[in-house]
Amino acid sequence: MAASNMKDVKRRIKSVESTMQITKAMQLVASSKMRRAKERAEAVHPFFESVFQVMCDISGDHDFTSVFTKKKFKNSTLMIVIAGDRGLAGGYNSNVLKMAAAKAEEIKSSGGEVEIMAIGKKSVEYFEKRDYKLGGRYPQIAEGIELTDVMEIAEDIIKRFKLGDFDAVELVYTTFVSAMTQEPERIRILPVENLKYIGEKHPSTIYDPSPEEVFDGMIPQYICGMLYSAIIDSYASEQAARRTAMESASDNAGEMIDKLSLLYNRARQAQITQEITEISSASINN
């Protein structure tokens, strides 16, 4: 190997080492963000679980009617699609966006209408480039999102649902299973259905002014809880996917450095051997 080629290999090694430093740093940052996201989700979980349990109690013990439980037949759906704000997260973004697009096409092929509410920069970019009606754009909000921010989104959804702009609301996001596993999921949040009480019921509870009004009054908290949990869950999943991707990239970079170092050392050894041979030959000739 010529000296110029050895210099190229050495520059390549330094370049890969610099890249590995970046991927390791991104891996550590993603791990920290994932841990904080899980802590935020766990902090608000008891409150929203209590709201859900009360709604289950009302729906199970009282014969009531609500605009939020009635099924309509307009066949118009608002699909809330949550994706990430950045790339370099393996298949995280593509998996959830493909699921959302497939469901949207299924609804459209059956004669229905679909409106997209995109949460996350990648979700906004994906649906803006395609033939979809966008009813809301919320990029770059997941990392520092607060309950008040989500409540504003939830109230807008409830207002439009009551006005009849759509007859169903579906949520497509990525659920955090473990640090190694994240799965895209789709659930229907409006109309409210299949409420199943978990735990001990309280049949003597009296709701004032009426079970129906209490139920309808809790819908904003219910929708807010669903959205907030999905956004935080998706954000934790994004960070977990990025941590895994960066860990894999760091491992690959390490393997590449080992191979390049071996190639460089062999070439250097061959060059030294050649120089020794030339010196020996010159001494013998003299």
PDB file of C-alpha atoms in Angstrom:
ATOM      1  CA  MET A   1       0.000   0.000   0.000  1.00  0.00           C
ATOM      2  CA  ALA A   2       1.385   3.405  -0.984  1.00  0.00           C
ATOM      3  CA  ALA A   3       2.084   6.025   1.658  1.00  0.00           C
ATOM      4  CA  SER A   4      -0.706   8.217   0.258  1.00  0.00           C
ATOM      5  CA  ASN A   5      -3.192   5.391   0.691  1.00  0.00           C
ATOM      6  CA  MET A   6      -2.022   4.880   4.270  1.00  0.00           C
ATOM      7  CA  LYS A   7      -2.696   8.536   4.958  1.00  0.00           C
ATOM      8  CA  ASP A   8      -6.211   8.101   3.520  1.00  0.00           C
ATOM      9  CA  VAL A   9      -6.848   5.159   5.854  1.00  0.00           C
ATOM     10  CA  LYS A  10      -5.586   7.162   8.827  1.00  0.00           C
ATOM     11  CA  ARG A  11      -7.888  10.057   7.926  1.00  0.00           C
ATOM     12  CA  ARG A  12     -10.755   7.597   7.588  1.00  0.00           C
ATOM     13  CA  ILE A  13     -10.031   6.195  11.050  1.00  0.00           C
ATOM     14  CA  LYS A  14     -10.090   9.689  12.571  1.00  0.00           C
ATOM     15  CA  SER A  15     -13.333  10.490  10.750  1.00  0.00           C
ATOM     16  CA  VAL A  16     -15.034   7.325  12.028  1.00  0.00           C
ATOM     17  CA  GLU A  17     -13.741   8.012  15.553  1.00  0.00           C
ATOM     18  CA  SER A  18     -15.301  11.486  15.428  1.00  0.00           C
ATOM     19  CA  THR A  19     -18.587   9.994  14.230  1.00  0.00           C
ATOM     20  CA  MET A  20     -18.517   7.416  17.034  1.00  0.00           C
ATOM     21  CA  GLN A  21     -18.052  10.166  19.624  1.00  0.00           C
ATOM     22  CA  ILE A  22     -21.190  11.866  18.272  1.00  0.00           C
ATOM     23  CA  THR A  23     -23.270   8.669  18.244  1.00  0.00           C
ATOM     24  CA  LYS A  24     -22.194   7.814  21.805  1.00  0.00           C
ATOM     25  CA  ALA A  25     -23.141  11.313  22.965  1.00  0.00           C
ATOM     26  CA  MET A  26     -26.530  11.032  21.235  1.00  0.00           C
ATOM     27  CA  GLN A  27     -27.046   7.641  22.868  1.00  0.00           C
ATOM     28  CA  LEU A  28     -26.452   9.087  26.334  1.00  0.00           C
ATOM     29  CA  VAL A  29     -28.724  12.080  25.675  1.00  0.00           C
ATOM     30  CA  ALA A  30     -31.504   9.819  24.379  1.00  0.00           C
ATOM     31  CA  SER A  31     -31.223   7.588  27.468  1.00  0.00           C
ATOM     32  CA  SER A  32     -31.550  10.606  29.759  1.00  0.00           C
ATOM     33  CA  LYS A  33     -34.554  12.011  27.867  1.00  0.00           C
ATOM     34  CA  MET A  34     -36.254   8.620  27.817  1.00  0.00           C
ATOM     35  CA  ARG A  35     -35.916   8.311  31.599  1.00  0.00           C
ATOM     36  CA  ARG A  36     -37.357  11.792  32.190  1.00  0.00           C
ATOM     37  CA  ALA A  37     -40.277  11.104  29.843  1.00  0.00           C
ATOM     38  CA  LYS A  38     -41.157   7.930  31.763  1.00  0.00           C
ATOM     39  CA  GLU A  39     -41.051   9.851  35.036  1.00  0.00           C
ATOM     40  CA  ARG A  40     -43.411  12.529  33.647  1.00  0.00           C
ATOM     41  CA  ALA A  41     -45.874   9.892  32.483  1.00  0.00           C
ATOM     42  CA  GLU A  42     -45.825   8.114  35.845  1.00  0.00           C
ATOM     43  CA  ALA A  43     -46.359  11.405  37.716  1.00  0.00           C
ATOM     44  CA  VAL A  44     -49.725  12.180  36.074  1.00  0.00           C
ATOM     45  CA  HIS A  45     -50.950   8.610  35.703  1.00  0.00           C
ATOM     46  CA  PRO A  46     -52.848   8.387  39.055  1.00  0.00           C
ATOM     47  CA  PHE A  47     -54.970  11.476  38.298  1.00  0.00           C
ATOM     48  CA  PHE A  48     -56.056  10.371  34.836  1.00  0.00           C
ATOM     49  CA  GLU A  49     -56.659   6.841  36.077  1.00  0.00           C
ATOM     50  CA  SER A  50     -59.075   8.262  38.673  1.00  0.00           C
ATOM     51  CA  VAL A  51     -60.894  10.249  35.977  1.00  0.00           C
ATOM     52  CA  PHE A  52     -61.217   7.134  33.848  1.00  0.00           C
ATOM     53  CA  GLN A  53     -62.510   5.073  36.745  1.00  0.00           C
ATOM     54  CA  VAL A  54     -65.242   7.602  37.554  1.00  0.00           C
ATOM     55  CA  MET A  55     -66.333   7.633  33.908  1.00  0.00           C
ATOM     56  CA  CYS A  56     -66.468   3.836  33.945  1.00  0.00           C
ATOM     57  CA  ASP A  57     -68.525   3.935  37.135  1.00  0.00           C
ATOM     58  CA  ILE A  58     -71.060   6.343  35.621  1.00  0.00           C
ATOM     59  CA  SER A  59     -71.379   4.507  32.320  1.00  0.00           C
ATOM     60  CA  GLY A  60     -71.725   1.131  34.030  1.00  0.00           C
ATOM     61  CA  ASP A  61     -74.238   2.012  36.757  1.00  0.00           C
ATOM     62  CA  HIS A  62     -76.472   4.595  35.120  1.00  0.00           C
ATOM     63  CA  ASP A  63     -78.686   4.503  32.063  1.00  0.00           C
ATOM     64  CA  PHE A  64     -77.675   7.799  30.531  1.00  0.00           C
ATOM     65  CA  THR A  65     -77.166   9.339  27.103  1.00  0.00           C
ATOM     66  CA  SER A  66     -74.312  11.596  26.064  1.00  0.00           C
ATOM     67  CA  VAL A  67     -73.208  13.232  22.847  1.00  0.00           C
ATOM     68  CA  PHE A  68     -69.803  11.695  23.509  1.00  0.00           C
ATOM     69  CA  THR A  69     -71.089   8.110  23.502  1.00  0.00           C
ATOM     70  CA  LYS A  70     -73.431   8.286  20.521  1.00  0.00           C
ATOM     71  CA  LYS A  71     -72.263   6.707  17.295  1.00  0.00           C
ATOM     72  CA  LYS A  72     -72.888   8.803  14.195  1.00  0.00           C
ATOM     73  CA  PHE A  73     -72.893   7.804  10.568  1.00  0.00           C
ATOM     74  CA  LYS A  74     -71.313  10.716   8.780  1.00  0.00           C
ATOM     75  CA  ASN A  75     -68.245   8.517   8.213  1.00  0.00           C
ATOM     76  CA  SER A  76     -65.808  11.341   8.851  1.00  0.00           C
ATOM     77  CA  THR A  77     -62.781  10.706  11.033  1.00  0.00           C
ATOM     78  CA  LEU A  78     -60.231  12.939  12.709  1.00  0.00           C
ATOM     79  CA  MET A  79     -56.974  11.025  12.957  1.00  0.00           C
ATOM     80  CA  ILE A  80     -54.413  12.318  15.446  1.00  0.00           C
ATOM     81  CA  VAL A  81     -51.006  11.072  14.311  1.00  0.00           C
ATOM     82  CA  ILE A  82     -48.054  11.426  16.692  1.00  0.00           C
ATOM     83  CA  ALA A  83     -44.523  11.047  15.324  1.00  0.00           C
ATOM     84  CA  GLY A  84     -41.102  12.399  16.243  1.00  0.00           C
ATOM     85  CA  ASP A  85     -39.473  15.761  15.675  1.00  0.00           C
ATOM     86  CA  ARG A  86     -36.149  14.326  14.503  1.00  0.00           C
ATOM     87  CA  GLY A  87     -34.759  11.405  12.581  1.00  0.00           C
ATOM     88  CA  LEU A  88     -31.930   8.988  13.428  1.00  0.00           C
ATOM     89  CA  ALA A  89     -34.353   6.819  15.377  1.00  0.00           C
ATOM     90  CA  GLY A  90     -34.404   3.641  13.320  1.00  0.00           C
ATOM     91  CA  GLY A  91     -37.874   2.707  12.075  1.00  0.00           C
ATOM     92  CA  TYR A  92     -39.722   4.687  14.748  1.00  0.00           C
ATOM     93  CA  ASN A  93     -41.201   7.379  12.477  1.00  0.00           C
ATOM     94  CA  SER A  94     -41.781   5.229   9.410  1.00  0.00           C
ATOM     95  CA  ASN A  95     -43.646   2.520  11.343  1.00  0.00           C
ATOM     96  CA  VAL A  96     -46.242   4.819  12.930  1.00  0.00           C
ATOM     97  CA  LEU A  97     -46.690   6.923   9.770  1.00  0.00           C
ATOM     98  CA  LYS A  98     -47.204   3.831   7.623  1.00  0.00           C
ATOM     99  CA  MET A  99     -49.877   2.558  10.029  1.00  0.00           C
ATOM    100  CA  ALA A 100     -51.664   5.926   9.963  1.00  0.00           C
ATOM    101  CA  ALA A 101     -51.495   6.205   6.174  1.00  0.00           C
ATOM    102  CA  ALA A 102     -52.798   2.644   5.725  1.00  0.00           C
ATOM    103  CA  LYS A 103     -55.793   3.305   8.012  1.00  0.00           C
ATOM    104  CA  ALA A 104     -56.498   6.631   6.327  1.00  0.00           C
ATOM    105  CA  GLU A 105     -56.506   4.990   2.902  1.00  0.00           C
ATOM    106  CA  GLU A 106     -58.808   2.263   4.219  1.00  0.00           C
ATOM    107  CA  ILE A 107     -61.313   4.877   5.412  1.00  0.00           C
ATOM    108  CA  LYS A 108     -61.105   6.822   2.142  1.00  0.00           C
ATOM    109  CA  SER A 109     -61.522   3.686   0.030  1.00  0.00           C
ATOM    110  CA  SER A 110     -64.760   2.910   1.888  1.00  0.00           C
ATOM    111  CA  GLY A 111     -66.164   6.347   1.017  1.00  0.00           C
ATOM    112  CA  GLY A 112     -65.246   8.111   4.236  1.00  0.00           C
ATOM    113  CA  GLU A 113     -63.423  11.346   4.883  1.00  0.00           C
ATOM    114  CA  VAL A 114     -60.202  11.703   6.854  1.00  0.00           C
ATOM    115  CA  GLU A 115     -58.762  14.770   8.504  1.00  0.00           C
ATOM    116  CA  ILE A 116     -55.277  14.615   9.991  1.00  0.00           C
ATOM    117  CA  MET A 117     -54.061  16.332  13.140  1.00  0.00           C
ATOM    118  CA  ALA A 118     -50.286  15.996  12.938  1.00  0.00           C
ATOM    119  CA  ILE A 119     -48.235  16.117  16.142  1.00  0.00           C
ATOM    120  CA  GLY A 120     -44.478  16.092  15.658  1.00  0.00           C
ATOM    121  CA  LYS A 121     -42.368  17.596  12.893  1.00  0.00           C
ATOM    122  CA  LYS A 122     -42.033  14.326  10.979  1.00  0.00           C
ATOM    123  CA  SER A 123     -45.800  13.795  11.041  1.00  0.00           C
ATOM    124  CA  VAL A 124     -46.435  17.327   9.755  1.00  0.00           C
ATOM    125  CA  GLU A 125     -43.896  16.943   6.945  1.00  0.00           C
ATOM    126  CA  TYR A 126     -45.230  13.523   5.942  1.00  0.00           C
ATOM    127  CA  PHE A 127     -48.870  14.537   5.543  1.00  0.00           C
ATOM    128  CA  GLU A 128     -48.131  17.967   4.064  1.00  0.00           C
ATOM    129  CA  LYS A 129     -46.449  16.224   1.133  1.00  0.00           C
ATOM    130  CA  ARG A 130     -49.485  14.029   0.497  1.00  0.00           C
ATOM    131  CA  ASP A 131     -53.103  14.567  -0.402  1.00  0.00           C
ATOM    132  CA  TYR A 132     -54.536  14.861   3.114  1.00  0.00           C
ATOM    133  CA  LYS A 133     -56.589  17.518   4.808  1.00  0.00           C
ATOM    134  CA  LEU A 134     -54.643  18.826   7.789  1.00  0.00           C
ATOM    135  CA  GLY A 135     -56.780  20.061  10.675  1.00  0.00           C
ATOM    136  CA  GLY A 136     -53.882  20.883  12.967  1.00  0.00           C
ATOM    137  CA  ARG A 137     -50.103  21.118  12.952  1.00  0.00           C
ATOM    138  CA  TYR A 138     -48.121  20.765  16.170  1.00  0.00           C
ATOM    139  CA  PRO A 139     -44.389  20.349  15.478  1.00  0.00           C
ATOM    140  CA  GLN A 140     -41.697  20.516  18.152  1.00  0.00           C
ATOM    141  CA  ILE A 141     -44.021  20.325  21.181  1.00  0.00           C
ATOM    142  CA  ALA A 142     -43.355  16.882  22.692  1.00  0.00           C
ATOM    143  CA  GLU A 143     -40.174  17.545  24.642  1.00  0.00           C
ATOM    144  CA  GLY A 144     -41.459  20.405  26.795  1.00  0.00           C
ATOM    145  CA  ILE A 145     -45.209  19.845  26.578  1.00  0.00           C
ATOM    146  CA  GLU A 146     -47.382  20.740  29.558  1.00  0.00           C
ATOM    147  CA  LEU A 147     -50.896  19.662  30.504  1.00  0.00           C
ATOM    148  CA  THR A 148     -52.228  23.150  29.730  1.00  0.00           C
ATOM    149  CA  ASP A 149     -50.963  22.830  26.153  1.00  0.00           C
ATOM    150  CA  VAL A 150     -52.687  19.480  25.719  1.00  0.00           C
ATOM    151  CA  MET A 151     -55.907  20.775  27.283  1.00  0.00           C
ATOM    152  CA  GLU A 152     -56.147  23.459  24.588  1.00  0.00           C
ATOM    153  CA  ILE A 153     -55.850  20.790  21.882  1.00  0.00           C
ATOM    154  CA  ALA A 154     -58.394  18.567  23.665  1.00  0.00           C
ATOM    155  CA  GLU A 155     -60.932  21.378  24.012  1.00  0.00           C
ATOM    156  CA  ASP A 156     -60.635  22.193  20.304  1.00  0.00           C
ATOM    157  CA  ILE A 157     -61.247  18.531  19.420  1.00  0.00           C
ATOM    158  CA  ILE A 158     -64.289  18.339  21.729  1.00  0.00           C
ATOM    159  CA  LYS A 159     -65.746  21.559  20.353  1.00  0.00           C
ATOM    160  CA  ARG A 160     -65.470  20.381  16.767  1.00  0.00           C
ATOM    161  CA  PHE A 161     -66.821  16.926  17.644  1.00  0.00           C
ATOM    162  CA  LYS A 162     -69.926  18.478  19.215  1.00  0.00           C
ATOM    163  CA  LEU A 163     -70.390  20.677  16.134  1.00  0.00           C
ATOM    164  CA  GLY A 164     -70.371  17.575  13.939  1.00  0.00           C
ATOM    165  CA  ASP A 165     -67.173  18.246  11.969  1.00  0.00           C
ATOM    166  CA  PHE A 166     -66.357  14.567  12.373  1.00  0.00           C
ATOM    167  CA  ASP A 167     -68.038  11.590  14.021  1.00  0.00           C
ATOM    168  CA  ALA A 168     -64.983   9.734  15.275  1.00  0.00           C
ATOM    169  CA  VAL A 169     -61.542  10.573  16.640  1.00  0.00           C
ATOM    170  CA  GLU A 170     -58.712   8.073  16.371  1.00  0.00           C
ATOM    171  CA  LEU A 171     -55.263   8.279  17.913  1.00  0.00           C
ATOM    172  CA  VAL A 172     -52.213   6.771  16.215  1.00  0.00           C
ATOM    173  CA  TYR A 173     -49.012   6.773  18.239  1.00  0.00           C
ATOM    174  CA  THR A 174     -46.146   4.556  19.409  1.00  0.00           C
ATOM    175  CA  THR A 175     -46.448   2.820  22.743  1.00  0.00           C
ATOM    176  CA  PHE A 176     -43.394   2.231  24.923  1.00  0.00           C
ATOM    177  CA  VAL A 177     -43.166  -1.491  25.688  1.00  0.00           C
ATOM    178  CA  SER A 178     -39.557  -1.561  26.834  1.00  0.00           C
ATOM    179  CA  ALA A 179     -36.250   0.129  26.118  1.00  0.00           C
ATOM    180  CA  MET A 180     -35.790  -2.333  23.245  1.00  0.00           C
ATOM    181  CA  THR A 181     -39.370  -2.577  21.990  1.00  0.00           C
ATOM    182  CA  GLN A 182     -41.738   0.146  20.785  1.00  0.00           C
ATOM    183  CA  GLU A 183     -44.927  -0.659  18.898  1.00  0.00           C
ATOM    184  CA  PRO A 184     -47.240   1.581  16.815  1.00  0.00           C
ATOM    185  CA  GLU A 185     -50.819   1.540  18.110  1.00  0.00           C
ATOM    186  CA  ARG A 186     -54.200   2.878  16.994  1.00  0.00           C
ATOM    187  CA  ILE A 187     -57.120   3.514  19.353  1.00  0.00           C
ATOM    188  CA  ARG A 188     -60.493   5.273  19.088  1.00  0.00           C
ATOM    189  CA  ILE A 189     -61.040   7.938  21.755  1.00  0.00           C
ATOM    190  CA  LEU A 190     -64.360   9.395  20.518  1.00  0.00           C
ATOM    191  CA  PRO A 191     -67.113   8.378  20.732  1.00  0.00           C
ATOM    192  CA  VAL A 192     -66.328   6.941  24.169  1.00  0.00           C
ATOM    193  CA  GLU A 193     -66.995   3.218  24.235  1.00  0.00           C
ATOM    194  CA  ASN A 194     -65.997  -0.003  25.979  1.00  0.00           C
ATOM    195  CA  LEU A 195     -65.447   1.618  29.372  1.00  0.00           C
ATOM    196  CA  LYS A 196     -64.630  -1.206  31.763  1.00  0.00           C
ATOM    197  CA  TYR A 197     -64.299  -0.533  35.478  1.00  0.00           C
ATOM    198  CA  ILE A 198     -61.191  -1.884  37.180  1.00  0.00           C
ATOM    199  CA  GLY A 199     -61.194  -2.268  40.932  1.00  0.00           C
ATOM    200  CA  GLU A 200     -63.856  -1.848  43.599  1.00  0.00           C
ATOM    201  CA  LYS A 201     -67.056  -0.042  42.582  1.00  0.00           C
ATOM    202  CA  HIS A 202     -68.932   2.442  44.732  1.00  0.00           C
ATOM    203  CA  PRO A 203     -72.659   1.907  44.081  1.00  0.00           C
ATOM    204  CA  SER A 204     -73.684   4.507  46.664  1.00  0.00           C
ATOM    205  CA  THR A 205     -72.001   7.387  44.832  1.00  0.00           C
ATOM    206  CA  ILE A 206     -74.352  10.277  44.061  1.00  0.00           C
ATOM    207  CA  TYR A 207     -73.518  12.516  41.121  1.00  0.00           C
ATOM    208  CA  ASP A 208     -74.734  16.095  41.191  1.00  0.00           C
ATOM    209  CA  PRO A 209     -76.351  17.688  39.240  1.00  0.00           C
ATOM    210  CA  SER A 210     -76.652  14.440  37.225  1.00  0.00           C
ATOM    211  CA  PRO A 211     -74.485  11.534  36.046  1.00  0.00           C
ATOM    212  CA  GLU A 212     -74.774  12.793  32.470  1.00  0.00           C
ATOM    213  CA  GLU A 213     -73.461  16.275  33.265  1.00  0.00           C
ATOM    214  CA  VAL A 214     -70.650  14.908  35.410  1.00  0.00           C
ATOM    215  CA  PHE A 215     -69.689  12.505  32.614  1.00  0.00           C
ATOM    216  CA  ASP A 216     -69.706  15.237  29.953  1.00  0.00           C
ATOM    217  CA  GLY A 217     -67.763  17.541  32.257  1.00  0.00           C
ATOM    218  CA  MET A 218     -65.031  14.962  32.648  1.00  0.00           C
ATOM    219  CA  ILE A 219     -64.593  14.396  28.919  1.00  0.00           C
ATOM    220  CA  PRO A 220     -62.001  17.225  28.536  1.00  0.00           C
ATOM    221  CA  GLN A 221     -59.847  15.646  31.267  1.00  0.00           C
ATOM    222  CA  TYR A 222     -60.312  12.231  29.662  1.00  0.00           C
ATOM    223  CA  ILE A 223     -59.274  13.407  26.178  1.00  0.00           C
ATOM    224  CA  CYS A 224     -56.449  15.474  27.666  1.00  0.00           C
ATOM    225  CA  GLY A 225     -55.198  12.436  29.570  1.00  0.00           C
ATOM    226  CA  MET A 226     -55.311  10.225  26.491  1.00  0.00           C
ATOM    227  CA  LEU A 227     -53.443  12.781  24.381  1.00  0.00           C
ATOM    228  CA  TYR A 228     -50.878  13.665  27.022  1.00  0.00           C
ATOM    229  CA  SER A 229     -50.137  10.010  27.757  1.00  0.00           C
ATOM    230  CA  ALA A 230     -49.830   9.211  24.036  1.00  0.00           C
ATOM    231  CA  ILE A 231     -47.504  12.164  23.382  1.00  0.00           C
ATOM    232  CA  ILE A 232     -45.260  11.323  26.342  1.00  0.00           C
ATOM    233  CA  ASP A 233     -45.363   7.615  25.478  1.00  0.00           C
ATOM    234  CA  SER A 234     -44.403   8.395  21.881  1.00  0.00           C
ATOM    235  CA  TYR A 235     -41.631  10.721  23.007  1.00  0.00           C
ATOM    236  CA  ALA A 236     -40.186   8.050  25.304  1.00  0.00           C
ATOM    237  CA  SER A 237     -40.445   5.548  22.442  1.00  0.00           C
ATOM    238  CA  GLU A 238     -38.642   7.937  20.112  1.00  0.00           C
ATOM    239  CA  GLN A 239     -35.781   8.356  22.569  1.00  0.00           C
ATOM    240  CA  ALA A 240     -35.576   4.604  23.155  1.00  0.00           C
ATOM    241  CA  ALA A 241     -35.489   3.956  19.408  1.00  0.00           C
ATOM    242  CA  ARG A 242     -32.808   6.632  18.956  1.00  0.00           C
ATOM    243  CA  ARG A 243     -30.752   5.200  21.823  1.00  0.00           C
ATOM    244  CA  THR A 244     -30.881   1.755  20.206  1.00  0.00           C
ATOM    245  CA  ALA A 245     -30.004   3.169  16.780  1.00  0.00           C
ATOM    246  CA  MET A 246     -27.084   5.180  18.144  1.00  0.00           C
ATOM    247  CA  GLU A 247     -25.825   2.202  20.139  1.00  0.00           C
ATOM    248  CA  SER A 248     -25.874   0.126  16.961  1.00  0.00           C
ATOM    249  CA  ALA A 249     -24.138   2.922  15.044  1.00  0.00           C
ATOM    250  CA  SER A 250     -21.434   3.171  17.739  1.00  0.00           C
ATOM    251  CA  ASP A 251     -20.866  -0.597  17.604  1.00  0.00           C
ATOM    252  CA  ASN A 252     -20.613  -0.509  13.808  1.00  0.00           C
ATOM    253  CA  ALA A 253     -18.182   2.407  14.000  1.00  0.00           C
ATOM    254  CA  GLY A 254     -16.046   0.486  16.486  1.00  0.00           C
ATOM    255  CA  GLU A 255     -15.941  -2.538  14.163  1.00  0.00           C
ATOM    256  CA  MET A 256     -15.022  -0.314  11.219  1.00  0.00           C
ATOM    257  CA  ILE A 257     -12.199   1.299  13.229  1.00  0.00           C
ATOM    258  CA  ASP A 258     -10.855  -2.154  14.135  1.00  0.00           C
ATOM    259  CA  LYS A 259     -10.855  -3.240  10.481  1.00  0.00           C
ATOM    260  CA  LEU A 260      -9.265  -0.012   9.281  1.00  0.00           C
ATOM    261  CA  SER A 261      -6.653  -0.156  12.050  1.00  0.00           C
ATOM    262  CA  LEU A 262      -5.793  -3.734  11.074  1.00  0.00           C
ATOM    263  CA  LEU A 263      -5.517  -2.702   7.423  1.00  0.00           C
ATOM    264  CA  TYR A 264      -3.327   0.268   8.351  1.00  0.00           C
ATOM    265  CA  ASN A 265      -1.039  -1.801  10.599  1.00  0.00           C
ATOM    266  CA  ARG A 266      -0.603  -4.491   7.940  1.00  0.00           C
ATOM    267  CA  ALA A 267       0.260  -1.869   5.340  1.00  0.00           C
ATOM    268  CA  ARG A 268       2.667  -0.158   7.738  1.00  0.00           C
ATOM    269  CA  GLN A 269       4.323  -3.471   8.563  1.00  0.00           C
ATOM    270  CA  ALA A 270       4.649  -4.257   4.863  1.00  0.00           C
ATOM    271  CA  GLN A 271       6.215  -0.867   4.236  1.00  0.00           C
ATOM    272  CA  ILE A 272       8.702  -1.346   7.068  1.00  0.00           C
ATOM    273  CA  THR A 273       9.592  -4.818   5.761  1.00  0.00           C
ATOM    274  CA  GLN A 274      10.091  -3.414   2.278  1.00  0.00           C
ATOM    275  CA  GLU A 275      12.349  -0.637   3.593  1.00  0.00           C
ATOM    276  CA  ILE A 276      14.434  -3.151   5.591  1.00  0.00           C
ATOM    277  CA  THR A 277      14.750  -5.326   2.492  1.00  0.00           C
ATOM    278  CA  GLU A 278      15.886  -2.406   0.385  1.00  0.00           C
ATOM    279  CA  ILE A 279      18.456  -1.351   3.006  1.00  0.00           C
ATOM    280  CA  SER A 280      19.758  -4.931   3.257  1.00  0.00           C
ATOM    281  CA  SER A 281      20.009  -5.236  -0.514  1.00  0.00           C
ATOM    282  CA  ALA A 282      21.913  -1.971  -0.744  1.00  0.00           C
ATOM    283  CA  SER A 283      24.375  -3.102   1.956  1.00  0.00           C
ATOM    284  CA  ILE A 284      25.027  -6.399   0.212  1.00  0.00           C
ATOM    285  CA  ASN A 285      25.584  -4.689  -3.145  1.00  0.00           C
ATOM    286  CA  ASN A 286      28.074  -2.289  -1.567  1.00  0.00           C
TER     287      ASN A 286
END
